[in-house]
Short mmCIF file of C-alpha atoms in Angstrom, two decimals:
data_model
loop_
_atom_site.label_atom_id
_atom_site.label_comp_id
_atom_site.label_asym_id
_atom_site.label_seq_id
_atom_site.Cartn_x
_atom_site.Cartn_y
_atom_site.Cartn_z
CA MET T 1 0.03 0.06 -0.03
CA PHE T 2 2.85 2.25 0.80
CA LEU T 3 4.13 1.70 -2.79
CA LEU T 4 0.93 2.75 -4.11
CA TYR T 5 0.71 6.17 -2.12
CA PHE T 6 4.30 6.75 -3.16
CA ILE T 7 3.37 6.29 -6.99
CA ILE T 8 0.43 8.72 -6.44
CA PHE T 9 2.44 11.22 -4.68
CA LEU T 10 5.00 11.00 -7.50
CA ILE T 11 2.31 11.57 -10.07
CA PHE T 12 0.91 14.60 -8.25
CA MET T 13 4.30 16.24 -7.94
CA PHE T 14 5.18 15.50 -11.59
CA THR T 15 1.97 17.06 -12.72
CA VAL T 16 2.26 20.26 -10.59
CA LEU T 17 5.71 20.74 -11.72
CA TYR T 18 5.04 20.18 -15.42
CA PHE T 19 2.15 22.75 -15.38
CA TYR T 20 4.58 25.22 -13.42
CA VAL T 21 7.11 24.81 -16.21
CA ILE T 22 4.30 25.74 -18.91
CA LYS T 23 3.32 28.60 -16.90
CA ARG T 24 6.93 29.90 -16.47
CA ALA T 25 7.64 29.29 -20.28
CA ARG T 26 4.40 31.46 -21.19
CA LYS T 27 5.36 34.09 -18.67
CA GLN T 28 8.88 34.28 -20.53
CA ALA T 29 7.42 34.48 -23.81
CA SER T 30 5.01 37.22 -22.74
CA GLN T 31 8.10 39.53 -21.74
CA LEU T 32 9.54 39.01 -25.59
CA THR T 33 9.77 42.36 -27.41
CA HIS T 34 9.33 42.42 -31.24
CA PRO T 35 11.91 44.35 -33.23
CA ALA T 36 11.19 45.83 -36.48
CA LYS T 37 10.26 43.71 -39.50
CA ALA T 38 12.78 43.03 -42.40
CA THR T 39 13.59 46.05 -44.67
CA THR T 40 14.18 43.43 -47.52
CA LYS T 41 11.98 41.06 -48.87
CA PRO T 42 11.88 38.05 -46.27
CA ILE T 43 13.46 34.75 -46.89
CA VAL T 44 11.43 31.89 -45.12
CA THR T 45 13.49 28.57 -45.26
CA ILE T 46 11.74 25.46 -44.14
CA ILE T 47 13.74 22.38 -43.50
CA ILE T 48 11.66 19.34 -43.80
CA ASP T 49 13.74 16.49 -42.21
CA SER T 50 14.32 13.43 -44.58
CA LEU T 51 12.34 15.05 -47.32
CA MET T 52 13.25 12.95 -50.58
CA ASP T 53 12.59 13.42 -54.22
CA ALA T 54 10.54 10.11 -54.88
CA PRO T 55 7.95 10.30 -52.35
CA LEU T 56 7.46 13.98 -52.64
CA HIS T 57 6.61 13.33 -56.41
CA SER T 58 4.42 10.36 -55.29
CA ALA T 59 2.46 12.64 -52.95
CA ILE T 60 1.99 15.31 -55.67
CA SER T 61 0.97 12.76 -58.22
CA ASN T 62 -1.81 11.53 -55.80
CA ASN T 63 -2.88 15.09 -54.96
CA LYS T 64 -1.98 14.73 -51.44
CA ALA T 65 0.52 17.61 -51.50
CA PRO T 66 -1.16 20.75 -53.25
CA ALA T 67 1.02 23.42 -51.47
CA LEU T 68 4.38 21.63 -52.42
CA LYS T 69 3.11 21.23 -56.02
CA PHE T 70 2.14 24.91 -56.15
CA LEU T 71 5.58 26.03 -54.86
CA ILE T 72 7.28 23.75 -57.51
CA ASP T 73 5.26 24.90 -60.36
CA GLN T 74 5.93 28.72 -59.32
CA GLY T 75 9.66 28.34 -58.89
CA GLN T 76 13.11 26.28 -59.38
CA TYR T 77 13.36 22.74 -58.29
CA PHE T 78 16.66 20.97 -57.46
CA PRO T 79 15.84 17.20 -57.00
CA LYS T 80 19.47 16.37 -56.19
CA MET T 81 20.99 18.57 -53.47
CA ILE T 82 23.90 16.95 -51.79
CA SER T 83 23.96 16.93 -48.04
CA SER T 84 27.09 17.10 -45.91
CA PHE T 85 28.49 14.01 -44.06
CA PRO T 86 27.76 12.28 -41.87
CA THR T 87 24.22 12.60 -43.22
CA MET T 88 22.80 13.39 -39.58
CA SER T 89 20.92 16.42 -38.68
CA VAL T 90 23.17 18.49 -36.24
CA SER T 91 26.25 18.26 -38.70
CA ILE T 92 24.12 19.04 -41.67
CA ASP T 93 22.42 21.95 -39.99
CA SER T 94 25.97 23.35 -39.03
CA THR T 95 26.93 23.01 -42.66
CA PHE T 96 23.93 24.87 -43.83
CA LEU T 97 24.20 27.72 -41.49
CA THR T 98 27.96 28.10 -41.71
CA GLY T 99 28.59 27.16 -45.23
CA THR T 100 31.45 24.85 -44.13
CA TYR T 101 31.97 20.98 -43.94
CA PRO T 102 32.57 19.57 -40.32
CA ASN T 103 36.44 19.99 -40.83
CA GLN T 104 35.61 23.67 -40.31
CA HIS T 105 32.50 23.86 -38.21
CA LYS T 106 33.58 21.22 -35.96
CA VAL T 107 30.29 19.63 -35.21
CA PRO T 108 31.33 15.85 -36.16
CA ALA T 109 28.02 13.97 -35.88
CA LEU T 110 25.03 13.46 -33.74
CA VAL T 111 27.30 11.02 -31.52
CA TRP T 112 31.08 11.43 -31.15
CA TYR T 113 33.87 11.18 -28.73
CA ASP T 114 35.82 14.22 -27.39
CA SER T 115 39.43 13.03 -27.02
CA THR T 116 40.54 16.37 -25.52
CA GLU T 117 37.91 16.06 -22.67
CA LYS T 118 37.82 12.34 -22.65
CA ARG T 119 33.94 12.63 -23.02
CA PHE T 120 31.30 10.78 -25.09
CA ILE T 121 29.06 13.27 -26.75
CA SER T 122 25.47 12.61 -27.63
CA TYR T 123 22.99 15.33 -28.54
CA GLY T 124 20.15 12.71 -28.29
CA SER T 125 19.89 9.94 -30.89
CA ALA T 126 17.62 7.56 -28.94
CA LYS T 127 15.77 7.05 -25.75
CA GLY T 128 17.83 4.06 -24.69
CA GLU T 129 21.05 6.06 -25.23
CA ILE T 130 19.72 9.16 -23.60
CA MET T 131 18.76 7.27 -20.42
CA LYS T 132 22.20 5.54 -20.22
CA ILE T 133 24.33 8.62 -20.73
CA GLY T 134 21.87 10.77 -18.44
CA VAL T 135 19.13 13.35 -19.45
CA LYS T 136 21.20 16.27 -18.06
CA LYS T 137 24.30 15.52 -19.86
CA VAL T 138 22.60 15.09 -23.24
CA LEU T 139 20.44 18.48 -22.67
CA LYS T 140 23.61 20.39 -21.91
CA ASN T 141 25.33 19.01 -24.93
CA SER T 142 22.25 19.89 -27.31
CA ILE T 143 21.09 23.18 -25.83
CA PHE T 144 24.52 24.81 -24.65
CA ASP T 145 27.62 23.08 -25.83
CA LEU T 146 26.48 22.31 -29.49
CA ASN T 147 26.02 25.89 -30.15
CA HIS T 148 28.42 27.56 -27.77
CA LYS T 149 31.38 25.09 -27.43
CA HIS T 150 31.36 22.72 -30.27
CA LEU T 151 30.24 24.92 -32.98
CA ASN T 152 33.60 26.45 -34.15
CA GLN T 153 33.55 30.13 -32.84
CA LYS T 154 35.68 31.18 -35.82
CA VAL T 155 32.94 30.47 -38.39
CA LYS T 156 29.91 32.64 -38.51
CA THR T 157 26.43 31.61 -38.81
CA LEU T 158 23.93 33.15 -41.09
CA HIS T 159 22.34 34.46 -38.06
CA GLU T 160 25.47 36.09 -37.15
CA GLU T 161 26.28 37.32 -40.75
CA ILE T 162 22.91 38.79 -41.86
CA ASP T 163 22.77 42.44 -40.97
CA GLY T 164 18.88 42.48 -40.29
CA PRO T 165 16.68 40.41 -38.00
CA THR T 166 16.72 36.65 -38.40
CA GLY T 167 14.42 33.93 -36.84
CA SER T 168 15.05 30.34 -35.76
CA ILE T 169 11.94 28.05 -35.02
CA ASN T 170 13.03 24.66 -33.51
CA ALA T 171 16.25 24.23 -35.15
CA LEU T 172 18.93 22.68 -33.01
CA VAL T 173 21.64 24.81 -34.34
CA TYR T 174 20.76 28.43 -33.83
CA ARG T 175 23.66 30.67 -32.75
CA GLY T 176 23.03 34.20 -33.34
CA LYS T 177 24.14 37.65 -32.32
CA ASN T 178 21.59 38.41 -29.54
CA ILE T 179 22.19 37.36 -25.71
CA LYS T 180 18.97 35.65 -24.42
CA SER T 181 18.47 34.23 -20.86
CA LEU T 182 17.05 30.84 -21.28
CA TYR T 183 15.05 29.59 -18.40
CA LEU T 184 15.70 25.71 -17.58
CA PRO T 185 13.30 24.16 -14.94
CA PHE T 186 14.78 22.15 -12.18
CA ASN T 187 18.38 22.96 -13.15
CA LEU T 188 18.45 20.80 -16.23
CA ALA T 189 21.34 20.67 -18.71
CA GLY T 190 23.68 20.88 -15.64
CA ALA T 191 23.52 24.65 -15.46
CA THR T 192 24.78 26.28 -12.49
CA THR T 193 21.46 28.37 -12.23
CA THR T 194 18.09 27.88 -14.05
CA ASN T 195 19.00 30.80 -16.07
CA ARG T 196 21.57 30.54 -18.77
CA LYS T 197 22.82 33.20 -21.24
CA ILE T 198 22.84 31.92 -24.88
CA LYS T 199 23.37 33.59 -28.35
CA THR T 200 20.33 33.41 -30.28
CA PRO T 201 18.68 34.98 -33.56
CA THR T 202 16.39 38.01 -33.08
CA TYR T 203 13.40 35.71 -32.91
CA PHE T 204 14.34 32.60 -31.08
CA SER T 205 11.80 29.59 -30.80
CA TYR T 206 13.01 26.35 -29.34
CA GLY T 207 9.85 24.14 -28.18
CA LEU T 208 8.60 25.03 -24.72
CA LEU T 209 12.00 26.42 -23.66
CA SER T 210 11.71 29.46 -25.79
CA LEU T 211 8.29 30.50 -27.19
CA ILE T 212 7.46 33.43 -29.54
CA ASN T 213 3.58 32.91 -29.54
CA LEU T 214 2.79 32.76 -25.81
CA LYS T 215 -0.63 31.19 -26.77
CA ASN T 216 0.93 28.39 -28.63
CA LYS T 217 -0.92 25.35 -27.58
CA PHE T 218 1.47 22.44 -29.11
CA ILE T 219 3.88 22.30 -26.08
CA HIS T 220 2.60 19.46 -24.01
CA LEU T 221 4.31 16.18 -22.96
CA TRP T 222 2.48 14.17 -25.54
CA GLN T 223 3.46 16.84 -28.01
CA ALA T 224 7.34 16.48 -27.39
CA PHE T 225 7.18 19.67 -25.47
CA GLY T 226 6.75 21.67 -28.69
CA PHE T 227 9.27 19.81 -30.86
CA ASN T 228 6.51 19.15 -33.55
CA ASP T 229 5.53 20.65 -36.84
CA LYS T 230 2.17 22.18 -35.51
CA PHE T 231 4.12 24.08 -33.01
CA ALA T 232 6.72 25.38 -35.59
CA THR T 233 3.80 26.37 -37.85
CA GLU T 234 2.21 28.29 -35.00
CA GLU T 235 5.23 30.16 -34.34
CA LEU T 236 5.97 31.22 -38.03
CA LEU T 237 2.23 32.18 -38.46
CA TYR T 238 2.49 34.46 -35.32
CA LEU T 239 5.35 36.49 -37.10
CA ILE T 240 3.32 36.48 -40.34
CA LYS T 241 0.08 37.61 -38.60
CA ASN T 242 1.93 40.55 -36.71
CA ASP T 243 3.93 41.59 -39.73
CA ARG T 244 7.18 40.60 -38.20
CA LEU T 245 8.87 38.24 -40.57
CA PRO T 246 12.79 38.99 -40.33
CA THR T 247 15.03 39.06 -43.15
CA PHE T 248 15.79 35.32 -42.82
CA SER T 249 13.86 32.55 -40.96
CA LEU T 250 14.85 28.98 -40.57
CA VAL T 251 11.96 26.84 -39.46
CA TYR T 252 12.57 23.13 -38.70
CA TYR T 253 9.75 20.59 -39.35
CA SER T 254 10.76 17.24 -37.83
CA ASP T 255 7.90 15.16 -37.85
CA ASN T 256 8.50 13.47 -41.44
CA ASP T 257 11.84 11.92 -40.28
CA LYS T 258 10.18 9.82 -37.73
CA LYS T 259 7.56 8.36 -40.30
CA VAL T 260 10.25 7.81 -42.64
CA HIS T 261 12.32 5.72 -40.04
CA LYS T 262 9.29 3.66 -39.03
CA HIS T 263 7.60 3.00 -42.36
CA GLY T 264 10.34 3.15 -44.92
CA GLU T 265 11.97 5.62 -47.54
CA LYS T 266 8.77 5.37 -49.76
CA THR T 267 6.15 6.44 -47.27
CA THR T 268 4.30 9.87 -48.16
CA LYS T 269 2.24 10.26 -44.98
CA GLY T 270 4.85 12.69 -43.49
CA ILE T 271 4.83 14.80 -46.53
CA GLU T 272 1.06 14.80 -46.80
CA ASP T 273 1.05 16.17 -43.18
CA VAL T 274 3.59 18.77 -43.60
CA ASP T 275 1.80 20.00 -46.78
CA ILE T 276 -1.01 20.74 -44.60
CA GLN T 277 1.14 23.13 -42.37
CA LEU T 278 2.36 24.74 -45.66
CA GLN T 279 -1.10 25.29 -46.69
CA GLN T 280 -1.75 27.07 -43.39
CA LEU T 281 1.11 29.37 -43.93
CA LEU T 282 0.01 30.29 -47.62
CA ASN T 283 -3.45 30.69 -46.63
CA GLN T 284 -2.47 33.44 -44.29
CA TYR T 285 -2.22 35.84 -47.32
CA GLU T 286 -4.94 37.19 -49.53
CA SER T 287 -3.87 34.17 -51.97
CA TRP T 288 -0.82 31.85 -52.50
CA ASP T 289 0.37 34.25 -55.36
CA GLN T 290 0.32 36.95 -52.86
CA ALA T 291 2.45 34.78 -50.39
CA ILE T 292 5.19 34.07 -52.97
CA LYS T 293 5.04 37.64 -54.08
CA GLU T 294 5.86 38.97 -50.64
CA ASN T 295 8.39 36.46 -49.60
CA ILE T 296 11.15 34.07 -50.90
CA TRP T 297 10.29 30.52 -49.90
CA ILE T 298 13.08 27.93 -49.72
CA VAL T 299 11.53 24.39 -48.78
CA MET T 300 14.12 21.78 -48.59
CA GLY T 301 15.06 18.48 -47.20
CA ASP T 302 18.45 17.64 -45.38
CA SER T 303 19.36 14.02 -46.28
CA GLY T 304 17.85 11.29 -47.70
CA GLN T 305 16.99 7.71 -46.12
CA THR T 306 17.84 4.21 -47.21
CA LYS T 307 15.59 1.12 -46.68
CA VAL T 308 16.69 -1.17 -43.80
CA LYS T 309 16.25 -4.86 -44.33
CA ALA T 310 13.24 -6.55 -42.45
CA THR T 311 15.04 -8.75 -39.99
CA SER T 312 17.26 -7.76 -37.14
CA GLN T 313 19.77 -10.78 -37.72
CA GLU T 314 20.29 -9.53 -41.23
CA ALA T 315 19.93 -5.78 -41.10
CA LEU T 316 21.82 -4.84 -37.87
CA ILE T 317 25.65 -4.81 -37.80
CA ASP T 318 26.49 -5.24 -34.08
CA LEU T 319 29.88 -3.54 -33.78
CA ARG T 320 30.26 -4.76 -30.25
CA LYS T 321 30.39 -8.41 -31.71
CA VAL T 322 32.49 -7.49 -34.69
CA LEU T 323 34.99 -5.98 -32.14
CA ASN T 324 34.51 -8.27 -29.33
CA ASP T 325 38.19 -8.99 -28.77
CA TYR T 326 38.62 -5.54 -27.47
CA GLN T 327 37.47 -3.66 -24.23
CA ILE T 328 34.75 -1.44 -25.58
CA TYR T 329 33.65 1.65 -23.62
CA LYS T 330 30.27 1.48 -21.94
CA ILE T 331 28.53 4.61 -22.38
CA THR T 332 26.85 4.70 -18.99
CA GLY T 333 30.23 5.71 -17.19
CA SER T 334 33.48 7.52 -17.63
CA ILE T 335 36.29 6.43 -19.81
CA SER T 336 38.59 4.04 -17.94
CA ASN T 337 42.37 3.12 -18.50
CA ASN T 338 41.23 -0.32 -19.52
CA ASP T 339 39.02 0.96 -22.43
CA GLN T 340 40.55 0.23 -25.85
CA ILE T 341 37.94 1.50 -28.35
CA VAL T 342 34.86 3.85 -28.00
CA ILE T 343 32.05 3.55 -30.73
CA GLY T 344 30.24 6.63 -31.82
CA LEU T 345 27.20 5.25 -33.68
CA ASN T 346 25.39 7.37 -36.25
CA GLU T 347 22.71 5.06 -37.57
CA ARG T 348 24.49 3.80 -40.97
CA MET T 349 27.86 5.51 -40.15
CA SER T 350 30.05 5.21 -37.23
CA PHE T 351 33.27 6.46 -35.79
CA ILE T 352 35.57 4.00 -34.20
CA TYR T 353 38.09 5.62 -31.85
CA ILE T 354 41.30 3.72 -30.67
CA LEU T 355 42.36 4.79 -27.22
CA ASP T 356 44.89 1.97 -26.63
CA GLU T 357 48.13 3.17 -28.22
CA THR T 358 49.36 -0.24 -28.40
CA LEU T 359 46.44 -1.46 -30.59
CA LYS T 360 47.40 -1.43 -34.37
CA ILE T 361 44.86 0.45 -36.54
CA GLU T 362 45.44 -2.50 -39.34
CA GLU T 363 44.28 -4.95 -36.72
CA VAL T 364 40.99 -3.26 -36.20
CA ILE T 365 40.41 -2.69 -40.07
CA ASP T 366 41.13 -6.42 -40.58
CA LYS T 367 38.35 -7.36 -38.23
CA LEU T 368 35.89 -4.88 -39.76
CA LEU T 369 36.50 -6.03 -43.25
CA LYS T 370 35.24 -9.55 -42.23
CA ASP T 371 31.60 -8.09 -42.15
CA LYS T 372 30.73 -7.90 -45.76
CA ARG T 373 27.69 -5.62 -44.90
CA ILE T 374 30.28 -2.81 -44.09
CA ASP T 375 31.00 -0.63 -47.25
CA HIS T 376 33.83 1.63 -46.65
CA ILE T 377 36.61 1.88 -43.78
CA ALA T 378 38.46 5.03 -43.92
CA TRP T 379 41.36 6.65 -41.84
CA LYS T 380 44.12 9.07 -41.83
CA VAL T 381 47.77 8.56 -42.61
CA ASP T 382 49.76 11.76 -42.33
CA GLU T 383 48.34 14.04 -45.14
CA LYS T 384 46.31 11.37 -46.87
CA ILE T 385 43.04 9.74 -46.52
CA CYS T 386 43.01 6.23 -46.83
CA VAL T 387 39.93 4.00 -48.06
CA VAL T 388 39.22 0.32 -48.10
CA SER T 389 36.06 -1.54 -49.04
CA THR T 390 34.58 -5.12 -48.50
CA SER T 391 33.50 -5.02 -52.14
CA PHE T 392 36.91 -4.31 -53.88
CA GLU T 393 40.41 -5.14 -53.69
CA GLY T 394 43.22 -2.73 -52.82
CA LYS T 395 43.19 0.74 -51.23
CA LEU T 396 42.29 4.28 -52.34
CA SER T 397 44.40 7.16 -50.97
CA TYR T 398 43.98 10.75 -51.79
CA LYS T 399 44.55 14.20 -50.49
CA PRO T 400 43.82 17.88 -51.52
CA THR T 401 45.70 20.06 -53.89
CA GLY T 402 46.38 17.41 -56.59
CA ILE T 403 46.26 17.27 -60.46
CA PHE T 404 42.45 16.06 -60.64
CA LEU T 405 39.73 18.63 -60.48
CA ASP T 406 36.30 17.58 -59.66
CA ASP T 407 33.02 19.05 -60.65
CA TYR T 408 33.23 21.63 -57.53
CA ASN T 409 36.74 22.71 -58.62
CA GLN T 410 38.29 21.05 -55.95
CA ALA T 411 41.73 19.60 -56.57
CA TRP T 412 42.78 16.13 -55.60
CA GLU T 413 45.80 13.93 -55.56
CA ILE T 414 44.34 10.30 -55.98
CA GLU T 415 46.16 7.01 -56.01
CA GLY T 416 45.03 3.32 -55.95
CA ASN T 417 41.63 1.71 -56.71
CA ASN T 418 39.28 4.55 -57.55
CA LYS T 419 36.39 2.25 -57.66
CA ILE T 420 36.35 2.10 -54.12
CA LEU T 421 34.55 5.42 -53.85
CA ASP T 422 32.96 5.00 -57.32
CA LEU T 423 35.14 7.72 -58.99
CA THR T 424 35.72 8.11 -62.73
CA LEU T 425 39.15 9.59 -63.58
CA ALA T 426 39.67 10.95 -67.14
CA GLU T 427 41.90 13.71 -68.55
CA LYS T 428 42.75 15.12 -65.11
CA ARG T 429 39.05 15.17 -63.96
CA VAL T 430 37.24 13.20 -61.47
CA SER T 431 33.65 12.91 -61.52
CA TYR T 432 31.52 11.00 -58.70
CA GLY T 433 29.08 8.08 -58.78
CA GLU T 434 27.30 6.66 -55.68
CA TYR T 435 29.20 8.68 -53.27
CA PRO T 436 28.41 12.32 -54.39
CA ASP T 437 31.38 14.81 -53.51
CA GLY T 438 32.72 11.85 -51.68
CA LEU T 439 36.24 13.01 -51.44
CA ALA T 440 35.49 16.31 -49.89
CA ARG T 441 32.80 15.02 -47.49
CA LEU T 442 34.90 11.96 -46.29
CA TYR T 443 38.07 14.21 -45.90
CA SER T 444 35.89 16.74 -43.75
CA SER T 445 34.77 13.94 -41.42
CA LEU T 446 38.38 12.67 -40.79
CA HIS T 447 39.38 16.31 -39.88
CA SER T 448 36.26 17.16 -37.88
CA HIS T 449 37.91 16.50 -34.47
CA THR T 450 40.89 15.31 -32.77
CA GLY T 451 41.81 11.74 -31.92
CA THR T 452 42.72 8.46 -33.57
CA TYR T 453 39.56 7.27 -35.20
CA LEU T 454 38.24 5.30 -38.12
CA VAL T 455 35.06 6.31 -40.31
CA ILE T 456 32.95 3.36 -41.28
CA ASN T 457 29.89 3.30 -43.74
CA ALA T 458 27.29 0.63 -44.02
CA LYS T 459 26.01 -0.75 -47.39
CA PRO T 460 22.32 -0.04 -48.35
CA GLY T 461 20.10 -2.08 -46.45
CA TYR T 462 22.01 -2.39 -43.21
CA GLU T 463 22.49 -0.24 -40.03
CA PHE T 464 25.05 -0.14 -37.19
CA VAL T 465 23.78 -1.02 -33.59
CA GLY T 466 25.68 -0.77 -30.29
CA GLU T 467 24.69 0.27 -26.55
CA GLY T 468 21.53 2.16 -26.42
CA SER T 469 21.50 3.07 -30.41
CA PRO T 470 18.35 3.44 -32.50
CA THR T 471 17.30 0.71 -34.78
CA HIS T 472 14.97 0.90 -37.80
CA VAL T 473 14.62 -2.61 -38.95
CA GLY T 474 11.88 -2.79 -41.52
CA GLY T 475 12.05 0.98 -41.98
CA ALA T 476 14.65 3.42 -43.21
CA SER T 477 17.70 5.04 -41.97
CA HIS T 478 20.52 7.46 -42.94
CA GLY T 479 24.14 8.61 -41.69
CA SER T 480 26.19 7.12 -44.52
CA LEU T 481 28.08 8.51 -47.50
CA HIS T 482 25.88 6.62 -50.12
CA GLN T 483 23.84 8.78 -52.50
CA GLN T 484 20.57 7.36 -50.97
CA ASP T 485 21.33 8.94 -47.81
CA SER T 486 22.82 12.11 -49.40
CA TYR T 487 20.56 13.32 -51.84
CA PHE T 488 17.52 15.62 -50.99
CA PRO T 489 15.36 18.12 -53.03
CA MET T 490 14.96 21.90 -52.76
CA ILE T 491 12.36 24.35 -53.85
CA VAL T 492 13.01 27.82 -54.40
CA VAL T 493 10.26 30.52 -54.96
CA GLY T 494 10.91 34.26 -55.34
CA THR T 495 14.47 34.28 -56.65
CA GLU T 496 15.99 33.39 -59.92
CA GLN T 497 19.27 33.16 -58.39
CA LYS T 498 20.94 29.62 -58.02
CA PRO T 499 23.72 28.35 -55.66
CA GLU T 500 27.06 27.93 -57.42
CA HIS T 501 26.75 24.14 -56.70
CA GLU T 502 23.71 21.85 -55.68
CA ARG T 503 25.13 21.24 -52.37
CA ILE T 504 24.10 22.13 -48.89
CA VAL T 505 27.52 23.71 -48.08
CA ASP T 506 26.95 26.27 -50.95
CA LEU T 507 23.58 27.51 -49.61
CA LYS T 508 24.78 30.01 -47.20
CA GLU T 509 26.83 32.05 -49.65
CA TRP T 510 23.86 32.00 -52.03
CA ILE T 511 21.34 33.23 -49.56
CA LEU T 512 23.66 36.15 -48.59
CA GLN T 513 23.83 36.95 -52.31
CA ILE T 514 19.98 36.86 -52.45
CA ILE T 515 19.82 39.32 -49.74
CA LYS T 516 22.17 41.71 -51.22
CA GLU T 517 19.85 41.76 -54.61
#
């Protein structure tokens, strides 16, 4: 009976505290000041997580996405934009906002190991992993450290670069020029106080923790505390209704990603749902034509996803079993002197960190090559990147500043088996096949942070699994260098300007040029 009373007491206390948090968040939102609107034509950028070309056109052909069809018909459409690598949201968003790959912006992936601080970093990849690491640590990583410590202070984000007001709605990467005090209930995220100073855009929306519209109703526990598409739409609608659209807005729609992970890369349900949100935005104007006349709209994905095979035994590559001869770090504790390897899992890509200086990297590579579901294994040797594959003999090695020029005017020195990265070499030119911009993207990952580590990719159909990591058997996944994970579509309405190349890394400079028009 005592246990029953105790459970009831806990439920009561949680309820009281939960509604206290909501009340405090609304109070904080009500104190927001609203600066002047943009003096130039506003750019509204909407990132739809895991939006892909094929299901987008499937939804349109079935008359399930009228808003997206309208925007495509009225503007420019780029079906094969190239993401950064790894194809995981935080590193992709960092590339989009800074116009640099991870070797410059220094956000390696969703999960990685900081060899300087000897600390395992996760921004929150799965519930199991979060619980093992600790909620406070993950929140501190994602809310504070990602933007104010890990994201290179020497590179500027669009929010820092643009002279006029900017806005960020539910984007995990948000660093701007304005100092804001973020209220954290119950001293979450390891803050020394419940109020922490952060650098934000002019308008900053971050779920329950920071509201623009104090009447936004989509902030409850069962609505992921505001990290949902309906919440994001309400925040953007508030700016539109109050004639406060800034020069540049970044709005992040995350719900489609969850549906694709669960139901597979062909599902259109998430696209159909997000189209309803877009219709609400366009309907706020006298006509949809008026909406695109008054603003520039950029609607884009961030990466693709690849089908994962239907059975766990076949689909999941358990790196703990592949590397079971070594002492592998357990993410529930601190790094010990006995730990030889740390695994940084990012779904279809993984870092393998070698802590034991007596452990030969070639020995680890040989063990990984025995699992034919692994695609590439890459590592650094002095200035060169070395790559081997389970599908091809030999080795590919390369470094920047050579005689081969690629489609993006990047020069490379290339030796060995070019089939490993599906490269075509002819007359001092290099072109890409299944791994778009593969040389630069892989190079950037192996220079994104310090330490001795390997970068490995899974072949299509497979996914890495480890302690607390997410799995998507029978669904879809991303993270790898492969084209299925790397391509995403982009719709642009309101400008005829085009980015220099169809890569996410080129979009920052392109947006700055649009603003200067």
